[in-house]
Coordinates of C-alpha atoms and ligand atoms in Angstrom, one line a residue:
M1 CA 0.0 0.0 0.0
Q2 CA 1.3 3.4 -1.0
T3 CA 2.0 6.0 1.8
I4 CA -0.8 8.5 2.2
H5 CA -0.1 12.2 2.6
P6 CA -1.3 13.4 6.1
E7 CA -2.9 16.5 4.5
S8 CA -4.7 14.7 1.7
K9 CA -8.5 14.9 1.4
F10 CA -8.8 11.2 2.3
V11 CA -7.1 11.7 5.6
I12 CA -9.3 14.7 6.4
V13 CA -12.4 12.6 5.7
W14 CA -11.1 9.7 7.6
E15 CA -10.2 11.8 10.6
S16 CA -13.7 13.4 10.5
L17 CA -15.0 9.8 10.9
I18 CA -12.7 9.2 13.9
V19 CA -14.0 12.4 15.5
L20 CA -17.6 11.3 14.8
V21 CA -17.0 7.8 16.3
T22 CA -15.3 9.3 19.4
L23 CA -18.2 11.7 19.8
Y24 CA -20.6 8.8 19.7
N25 CA -18.6 7.0 22.4
Y26 CA -18.4 10.1 24.6
I27 CA -22.2 10.4 24.4
A28 CA -23.2 6.7 24.5
V29 CA -20.8 5.3 27.1
P30 CA -21.5 7.6 30.1
F31 CA -25.2 7.6 29.2
R32 CA -25.5 3.8 29.2
I33 CA -23.6 3.4 32.4
A34 CA -25.6 6.1 34.3
F35 CA -29.0 5.1 32.9
K36 CA -28.2 1.3 33.0
T37 CA -29.7 0.9 29.5
S38 CA -29.4 -2.3 27.6
S39 CA -26.4 -2.6 25.3
D40 CA -28.2 -4.6 22.7
G41 CA -30.2 -3.8 19.5
I42 CA -29.2 -0.5 17.9
W43 CA -26.5 0.1 20.5
L44 CA -24.8 -3.2 19.5
I45 CA -24.9 -2.3 15.8
L46 CA -23.4 1.2 16.5
D47 CA -20.8 -0.3 18.8
I48 CA -19.7 -2.8 16.1
I49 CA -19.5 -0.1 13.4
S50 CA -17.6 2.4 15.6
D51 CA -15.2 -0.3 16.8
S52 CA -14.5 -1.4 13.2
V53 CA -13.6 2.2 12.3
L54 CA -11.2 2.5 15.3
I55 CA -9.5 -0.9 14.6
A56 CA -9.2 0.0 10.9
D57 CA -7.6 3.3 12.0
I58 CA -4.9 1.5 14.0
F59 CA -3.7 -0.3 10.8
L60 CA -4.3 2.7 8.5
R61 CA -2.0 4.8 10.6
F62 CA 1.0 2.6 9.6
H63 CA 0.4 3.9 6.0
I64 CA -0.1 7.6 6.7
G65 CA 3.1 9.6 6.4
Y66 CA 4.0 12.5 8.6
I67 CA 5.5 16.0 8.2
D68 CA 8.9 16.5 9.9
Q69 CA 10.4 20.0 9.8
G70 CA 8.3 20.7 6.7
A71 CA 9.3 17.6 4.8
F72 CA 6.9 14.8 4.0
I73 CA 8.2 11.5 5.4
D74 CA 7.0 8.5 3.4
D75 CA 9.6 6.0 4.5
K76 CA 7.7 3.0 5.9
H77 CA 10.2 2.2 8.6
K78 CA 10.3 5.8 9.9
I79 CA 6.5 5.9 9.9
H80 CA 6.3 2.7 12.0
Q81 CA 8.9 4.0 14.4
N82 CA 7.1 7.4 14.7
Y83 CA 3.6 5.8 15.2
C84 CA 4.8 3.2 17.7
S85 CA 6.6 5.8 19.8
K86 CA 3.6 8.1 19.8
D87 CA -0.1 7.1 19.5
F88 CA 0.0 3.4 18.8
K89 CA -0.3 2.1 22.4
I90 CA -3.0 4.5 23.5
N91 CA -5.0 3.8 20.3
L92 CA -4.7 0.1 20.8
I93 CA -5.9 0.3 24.4
A94 CA -8.8 2.6 23.3
S95 CA -9.9 0.2 20.6
L96 CA -9.6 -3.3 22.1
P97 CA -13.1 -4.8 21.8
I98 CA -13.0 -6.4 25.3
D99 CA -16.8 -5.7 25.7
I100 CA -17.6 -7.6 22.6
I101 CA -15.4 -10.6 23.7
I102 CA -17.1 -10.6 27.1
R103 CA -20.5 -10.4 25.4
I104 CA -19.6 -13.5 23.4
I105 CA -18.2 -15.5 26.3
F106 CA -20.8 -14.4 29.0
Y107 CA -24.0 -14.1 27.0
T108 CA -26.0 -12.5 29.8
T109 CA -23.6 -9.8 31.0
P110 CA -25.7 -6.7 32.1
G111 CA -25.7 -3.8 29.7
Y112 CA -24.0 -1.3 32.0
V113 CA -21.1 -3.6 32.7
I114 CA -20.6 -3.9 28.9
S115 CA -20.6 -0.1 28.8
I116 CA -18.0 0.2 31.7
L117 CA -15.7 -2.1 29.6
R118 CA -16.1 0.5 26.8
L119 CA -14.7 3.3 29.0
P120 CA -11.1 3.1 27.4
R121 CA -12.7 4.3 24.1
L122 CA -12.8 7.7 25.6
L123 CA -9.0 7.8 25.4
R124 CA -9.4 8.6 21.7
G125 CA -10.4 12.1 22.9
F126 CA -6.7 13.0 23.0
Q127 CA -6.3 12.0 19.3
C128 CA -9.3 14.1 18.4
L129 CA -7.8 17.2 20.1
G130 CA -4.7 16.6 17.9
I131 CA -7.0 16.3 14.8
F132 CA -8.7 19.6 15.6
R133 CA -5.3 21.3 16.1
R134 CA -4.2 20.0 12.7
W135 CA -7.4 21.1 11.0
E136 CA -6.8 24.6 12.4
N137 CA -3.5 24.8 10.5
N138 CA -4.3 22.8 7.4
V139 CA -7.9 22.6 6.3
N140 CA -9.1 25.4 4.0
V141 CA -11.6 26.7 6.6
N142 CA -11.2 29.7 8.8
P143 CA -9.3 28.4 11.9
V144 CA -11.6 30.4 14.1
V145 CA -14.6 28.4 12.9
I146 CA -12.7 25.1 13.7
R147 CA -11.8 26.4 17.2
M148 CA -15.4 27.5 17.7
I149 CA -16.7 24.0 16.8
N150 CA -14.1 22.4 19.0
L151 CA -15.2 24.6 21.9
V152 CA -18.9 23.9 21.4
V153 CA -18.3 20.2 21.3
I154 CA -16.2 20.2 24.4
I155 CA -18.8 22.3 26.3
F156 CA -21.6 19.9 25.2
L157 CA -19.6 16.8 26.2
I158 CA -18.8 18.3 29.7
D159 CA -22.5 19.1 30.2
H160 CA -23.5 15.7 29.1
C161 CA -21.0 13.8 31.3
V162 CA -21.9 15.9 34.3
A163 CA -25.6 15.2 33.6
C164 CA -24.9 11.5 33.5
L165 CA -22.8 11.6 36.7
W166 CA -25.6 13.6 38.5
F167 CA -28.1 11.0 37.5
F168 CA -25.8 8.1 38.5
I169 CA -25.3 9.7 42.0
G170 CA -29.1 10.3 42.3
N171 CA -29.9 6.8 41.2
V172 CA -27.5 5.2 43.8
A173 CA -29.0 7.3 46.6
T174 CA -32.5 6.5 45.5
I175 CA -32.0 3.0 47.1
S176 CA -32.0 4.7 50.5
N177 CA -34.9 6.9 49.3
Q178 CA -33.1 10.2 49.7
S179 CA -32.0 11.7 46.4
W180 CA -32.8 14.5 44.1
L181 CA -34.6 12.0 41.9
T182 CA -37.1 11.1 44.6
R183 CA -37.6 14.7 45.7
A184 CA -38.4 15.6 42.0
S185 CA -40.5 12.4 41.8
L186 CA -38.5 11.2 38.8
Q187 CA -37.6 7.7 39.9
D188 CA -40.3 6.2 37.7
A189 CA -40.2 8.8 34.8
S190 CA -39.1 7.8 31.3
T191 CA -35.4 7.8 30.5
T192 CA -35.8 10.7 28.2
T193 CA -37.4 12.8 31.0
Q194 CA -34.8 11.8 33.5
Y195 CA -32.0 12.6 31.1
M196 CA -33.5 16.0 30.2
K197 CA -33.8 16.9 33.9
A198 CA -30.3 15.8 34.6
L199 CA -29.0 17.8 31.6
Y200 CA -31.0 20.8 32.7
W201 CA -29.5 20.6 36.2
S202 CA -26.0 20.2 34.7
I203 CA -26.3 23.2 32.4
T204 CA -27.9 25.5 35.0
T205 CA -25.3 24.5 37.7
L206 CA -22.3 24.7 35.4
T207 CA -23.4 28.1 34.1
T208 CA -24.0 29.1 37.8
V209 CA -27.6 30.1 36.9
G210 CA -29.0 27.5 39.4
Y211 CA -32.8 28.0 39.4
G212 CA -33.0 25.9 42.6
D213 CA -35.8 23.7 41.4
I214 CA -33.6 20.6 41.5
T215 CA -31.4 20.6 44.5
P216 CA -29.0 18.2 46.2
T217 CA -30.5 16.1 49.0
N218 CA -27.8 14.1 50.6
D219 CA -24.2 14.7 51.5
L220 CA -22.8 13.1 48.4
E221 CA -25.0 15.2 46.1
I222 CA -24.1 18.4 48.0
A223 CA -20.4 17.6 47.7
F224 CA -20.8 16.8 43.9
T225 CA -22.9 20.1 43.4
L226 CA -20.1 22.1 45.2
V227 CA -17.5 20.6 42.9
I228 CA -19.6 21.3 39.8
M229 CA -20.3 24.8 40.8
F230 CA -16.7 25.5 41.4
L231 CA -15.8 23.9 38.1
G232 CA -18.6 25.9 36.4
V233 CA -17.3 29.2 37.6
S234 CA -13.8 28.6 36.2
M235 CA -15.0 26.8 33.1
Y236 CA -17.5 29.6 32.0
A237 CA -15.0 32.4 32.7
F238 CA -12.6 30.5 30.4
I239 CA -15.4 29.9 27.8
I240 CA -16.7 33.5 27.8
G241 CA -13.2 34.8 27.4
N242 CA -12.5 32.4 24.5
V243 CA -15.8 33.0 22.7
A244 CA -15.3 36.8 22.9
S245 CA -11.8 36.6 21.4
L246 CA -12.9 34.0 18.8
I247 CA -15.8 36.2 17.6
A248 CA -13.5 39.2 17.5
N249 CA -11.1 37.2 15.3
L250 CA -13.8 35.6 13.1
D251 CA -13.1 38.2 10.5
A252 CA -9.9 39.8 11.9
N253 CA -9.3 41.6 8.7
Q254 CA -12.7 43.3 8.8
G255 CA -12.2 44.1 12.5
R256 CA -8.9 45.8 11.8
F257 CA -10.4 47.7 8.8
R258 CA -13.4 48.9 10.9
E259 CA -10.9 50.1 13.6
K260 CA -8.8 51.9 11.0
L261 CA -11.9 53.6 9.5
D262 CA -13.1 54.7 13.0
Q263 CA -9.8 56.3 13.8
I264 CA -9.7 58.1 10.4
Q265 CA -13.3 59.4 10.9
A266 CA -12.5 60.6 14.5
Y267 CA -9.4 62.4 13.1
M268 CA -11.4 64.1 10.3
R269 CA -14.1 65.2 12.7
E270 CA -11.6 66.6 15.2
R271 CA -9.8 68.5 12.4
R272 CA -13.1 69.8 11.0
I273 CA -12.3 68.5 7.5
P274 CA -15.2 69.6 5.2
S275 CA -17.9 67.0 5.0
Y276 CA -17.6 66.5 1.2
L277 CA -13.9 65.6 1.7
Q278 CA -14.8 63.3 4.5
Q279 CA -17.2 61.6 2.2
Q280 CA -14.5 61.1 -0.4
V281 CA -12.2 59.6 2.1
R282 CA -15.0 57.2 3.3
D283 CA -15.8 56.2 -0.4
Y284 CA -12.1 55.6 -1.0
Y285 CA -11.8 53.2 2.0
Q286 CA -15.1 51.5 1.0
Y287 CA -13.7 50.8 -2.4
M288 CA -10.4 49.6 -0.9
W289 CA -12.3 47.2 1.3
E290 CA -14.7 45.9 -1.4
Y291 CA -12.2 45.3 -4.1
S292 CA -8.9 44.5 -2.5
H293 CA -9.8 43.8 1.1
D294 CA -7.3 46.5 2.0
A295 CA -4.3 44.9 0.3
S296 CA -2.0 47.4 2.1
M297 CA -2.7 45.8 5.4
E298 CA -2.3 42.2 4.4
L299 CA 1.0 42.7 2.5
D300 CA 2.9 43.8 5.6
F301 CA 3.7 40.3 6.9
L302 CA 5.1 39.2 3.5
D303 CA 8.3 41.0 4.0
E304 CA 9.3 38.7 6.8
L305 CA 9.0 35.6 4.5
P306 CA 11.9 33.9 2.7
H307 CA 12.3 35.1 -0.9
S308 CA 11.0 32.0 -2.6
I309 CA 7.7 31.8 -0.6
K310 CA 7.2 35.5 -1.0
T311 CA 7.6 35.3 -4.7
R312 CA 5.1 32.4 -5.0
I313 CA 2.6 34.4 -2.9
Y314 CA 3.1 37.5 -5.0
L315 CA 2.6 35.4 -8.2
H316 CA -0.7 34.3 -6.7
L317 CA -1.8 37.7 -5.5
H318 CA -0.9 39.4 -8.8
Q319 CA -2.2 36.6 -11.0
E320 CA -5.1 38.8 -12.3
L321 CA -2.6 41.5 -13.5
L322 CA -0.2 39.0 -15.0
E323 CA -3.0 37.5 -17.1
K324 CA -4.3 40.9 -18.2
V325 CA -1.1 42.6 -19.3
P326 CA -0.2 41.3 -22.8
L327 CA 3.5 42.2 -22.2
F328 CA 3.7 39.6 -19.4
K329 CA 1.8 36.8 -21.1
D330 CA 4.5 35.1 -23.0
A331 CA 7.4 36.5 -21.0
D332 CA 9.8 34.0 -19.4
K333 CA 9.3 32.7 -15.9
G334 CA 12.4 34.2 -14.4
F335 CA 11.4 37.7 -15.6
I336 CA 7.9 37.4 -14.1
E337 CA 9.3 36.2 -10.8
D338 CA 11.8 39.0 -10.7
L339 CA 9.2 41.6 -11.6
V340 CA 6.3 40.5 -9.5
I341 CA 7.8 41.3 -6.1
K342 CA 8.9 44.7 -7.3
L343 CA 5.3 45.8 -8.2
K344 CA 3.6 47.9 -5.5
P345 CA -0.2 48.2 -5.4
R346 CA -1.9 51.5 -5.4
I347 CA -5.6 52.4 -5.4
L348 CA -6.7 55.8 -6.7
P349 CA -10.1 57.5 -6.7
P350 CA -11.7 59.0 -9.9
N351 CA -10.4 62.3 -11.4
D352 CA -7.0 62.0 -9.7
Y353 CA -3.9 63.1 -11.5
I354 CA -1.3 60.3 -11.6
I355 CA 1.2 62.0 -13.8
R356 CA 1.5 65.7 -14.7
E357 CA 3.0 66.7 -18.0
E358 CA 6.5 68.2 -18.0
Q359 CA 7.3 66.9 -14.5
L360 CA 10.1 64.5 -13.7
G361 CA 9.2 60.9 -13.8
H362 CA 10.2 58.3 -11.2
E363 CA 7.9 55.4 -11.8
M364 CA 5.7 53.6 -14.4
Y365 CA 2.3 52.0 -13.9
F366 CA 0.3 48.9 -14.9
I367 CA -3.5 49.0 -14.8
K368 CA -5.2 46.1 -13.0
R369 CA -8.6 47.6 -12.9
G370 CA -10.2 50.9 -13.9
E371 CA -9.7 53.5 -16.7
V372 CA -7.3 56.4 -17.1
I373 CA -6.8 59.0 -19.9
A374 CA -3.5 60.3 -21.2
F375 CA -3.9 63.9 -22.5
S376 CA -2.1 67.2 -22.9
E377 CA -2.9 69.9 -20.4
K378 CA -1.5 72.5 -22.8
T379 CA -3.6 71.7 -25.9
G380 CA -6.4 69.7 -24.2
R381 CA -5.8 66.9 -26.7
I382 CA -6.7 63.4 -25.5
Y383 CA -4.1 60.9 -26.7
R384 CA -5.6 57.7 -25.4
T385 CA -8.0 56.1 -22.9
M386 CA -6.3 53.2 -21.2
T387 CA -7.9 50.2 -19.3
A388 CA -6.9 47.0 -17.5
G389 CA -3.8 45.3 -18.9
M390 CA -2.2 48.5 -20.3
F391 CA 0.7 50.5 -18.9
F392 CA 1.9 54.1 -18.9
G393 CA 4.6 56.4 -17.6
E394 CA 7.4 54.4 -19.4
I395 CA 8.6 57.2 -21.7
A396 CA 10.2 59.3 -18.9
L397 CA 11.9 56.3 -17.5
L398 CA 13.2 55.0 -20.8
Y399 CA 14.6 58.3 -22.0
S400 CA 15.2 60.0 -18.6
S401 CA 13.1 62.8 -19.9
R402 CA 10.2 64.8 -18.5
R403 CA 6.6 63.5 -18.7
T404 CA 5.2 63.7 -22.2
A405 CA 1.6 63.9 -21.1
S406 CA -0.7 64.1 -18.1
V407 CA -2.5 61.0 -17.0
K408 CA -5.7 61.1 -14.9
T409 CA -8.0 58.5 -13.5
Q410 CA -11.6 58.3 -14.9
T411 CA -12.8 55.7 -12.4
Y412 CA -11.5 54.1 -9.3
C413 CA -8.3 52.5 -10.4
E414 CA -6.2 49.7 -9.1
L415 CA -2.6 50.1 -10.3
F416 CA 0.8 48.6 -9.8
V417 CA 3.7 50.9 -9.6
L418 CA 7.2 50.0 -10.8
Y419 CA 9.8 52.4 -9.5
K420 CA 12.8 53.7 -11.7
D421 CA 15.5 51.7 -9.9
D422 CA 13.6 48.5 -10.2
F423 CA 12.6 49.3 -13.8
D424 CA 16.3 49.9 -14.7
Q425 CA 17.3 46.6 -13.0
V426 CA 14.6 44.7 -14.9
L427 CA 15.7 46.3 -18.2
E428 CA 19.3 45.4 -17.6
N429 CA 18.5 41.8 -16.9
Y430 CA 15.8 41.2 -19.5
P431 CA 16.6 43.0 -22.8
R432 CA 13.5 41.5 -24.5
F433 CA 11.3 43.4 -22.1
W434 CA 13.2 46.6 -22.9
E435 CA 12.7 46.1 -26.6
K436 CA 9.0 45.6 -26.3
V437 CA 8.4 48.6 -24.0
K438 CA 10.6 50.7 -26.3
E439 CA 8.6 49.7 -29.3
I440 CA 5.3 50.8 -27.6
A441 CA 6.9 54.0 -26.2
E442 CA 8.1 55.0 -29.7
Q443 CA 4.6 54.4 -31.2
R444 CA 3.1 56.6 -28.5
F445 CA 5.7 59.3 -28.9
Q446 CA 5.0 59.4 -32.7
T447 CA 1.2 59.7 -32.3
K448 CA 1.6 62.8 -30.1
Ligands
CMP1 P1 5.5 59.4 -19.7 O1 5.9 60.4 -20.7 O2 6.5 58.9 -18.8 O3 4.3 60.0 -18.9 C1 3.1 60.2 -19.5 C2 2.6 59.0 -20.1 O4 1.5 59.0 -21.0 C3 3.7 58.5 -21.1 O5 4.9 58.2 -20.5 C4 3.0 57.4 -21.8 O6 3.0 56.2 -21.1 C5 1.6 58.0 -21.9 N1 1.4 58.6 -23.2 C6 1.9 59.7 -23.8 N2 1.5 59.8 -25.1 C7 0.7 58.8 -25.3 C8 -0.1 58.4 -26.5 N3 -0.1 59.1 -27.6 N4 -0.8 57.2 -26.4 C9 -0.8 56.5 -25.3 N5 -0.1 56.8 -24.2 C10 0.6 58.0 -24.2

């Protein structure tokens, strides 16, 4: 069997199944022990299915590679070593079907005894925590969502287990006729009602709401309630803190953007900037957010990355531009990789001068989105309207001359700027680019 990549879709689906099976065990095992339900019928079928998955997992793990210091290890011997030194033993203990063997040998074993033998299944919880941690880093879903699901599942399972324990304690004490079950006249109620009441008590006590309609009756129940109340205070303080920060991070980018906009608005109000100008600033940021999700903010961290990764990210980010500009389409790979990290994004509002005729030029521009016009301010003649995929501002750089025309935005424009030093470097290294740009510049110069 071929080694499977730990980040492949198959592993993600398989691990989801493991999480589901473990969830089933966490719900079923405490419930069946506390409520002394039978372990036959549908329970037996579900037990066999879930155990089969867990046993299959033990074997499958010998064929799933792992990542060590960023490298994918697919060597069978190393995988065996790694698995045996880590999760193998715990997975084996958690999956041994002792209950099924006992069932076969002693045909009439009580249901709750069978369920007690299934307690080691809960050890798989550790593996699930590891799976959630991996999903946070690898799966293509917002990690905050994964963390949120993780938190909700853990809270539910704690509530469920406490409910089962509460019922178990009540049930033991019922024998001496002194328990919360007898006080609430629940000893003969249906299992569903009993479970609902126990869960209701568990949630109200853990959240420290405590309505007081179900109260402890004997010493054991009082002691248990005290522990749960103490646990509840610390647990919910932890949960509320976590949820608040998770929600704040759910769309961290949007949060940061809102904060930035609020600061800008406060500044403009303080300085009594005219309201029409304030509106223009707001419109500008709105456009930035809608079309580029404020690229200026997200590009900051890229500078810390190694050159090769940075280049690949820029190639992805600037893909739209690279596809639109004919000059780049059949250019060689090295040239594109060299150029792409030198391009700096810039967003401009409508009717904004980008270049003024006769001034000195220090940069050229590529249009990703929007429309600009090149015209003469002296004669009023419009030379050309330019749209996505075109470039301008190259003449002054090529000939170290003054700007031959003015260029103004017609709409909101997303541009990429190439500064003179970078431009010269690219020209030096890639003479074919130089020739093409020169050819276009000459045509433009002649049509003036
Ligand atoms: P530059 O002279 O550096 O600055 C103004 C820019 O306007 C110029 O480079 C060209 O990119 C552009 N431009 C000037 N004349 C024309 C034209 N006739 N057609 C298209 N673009 C032009």
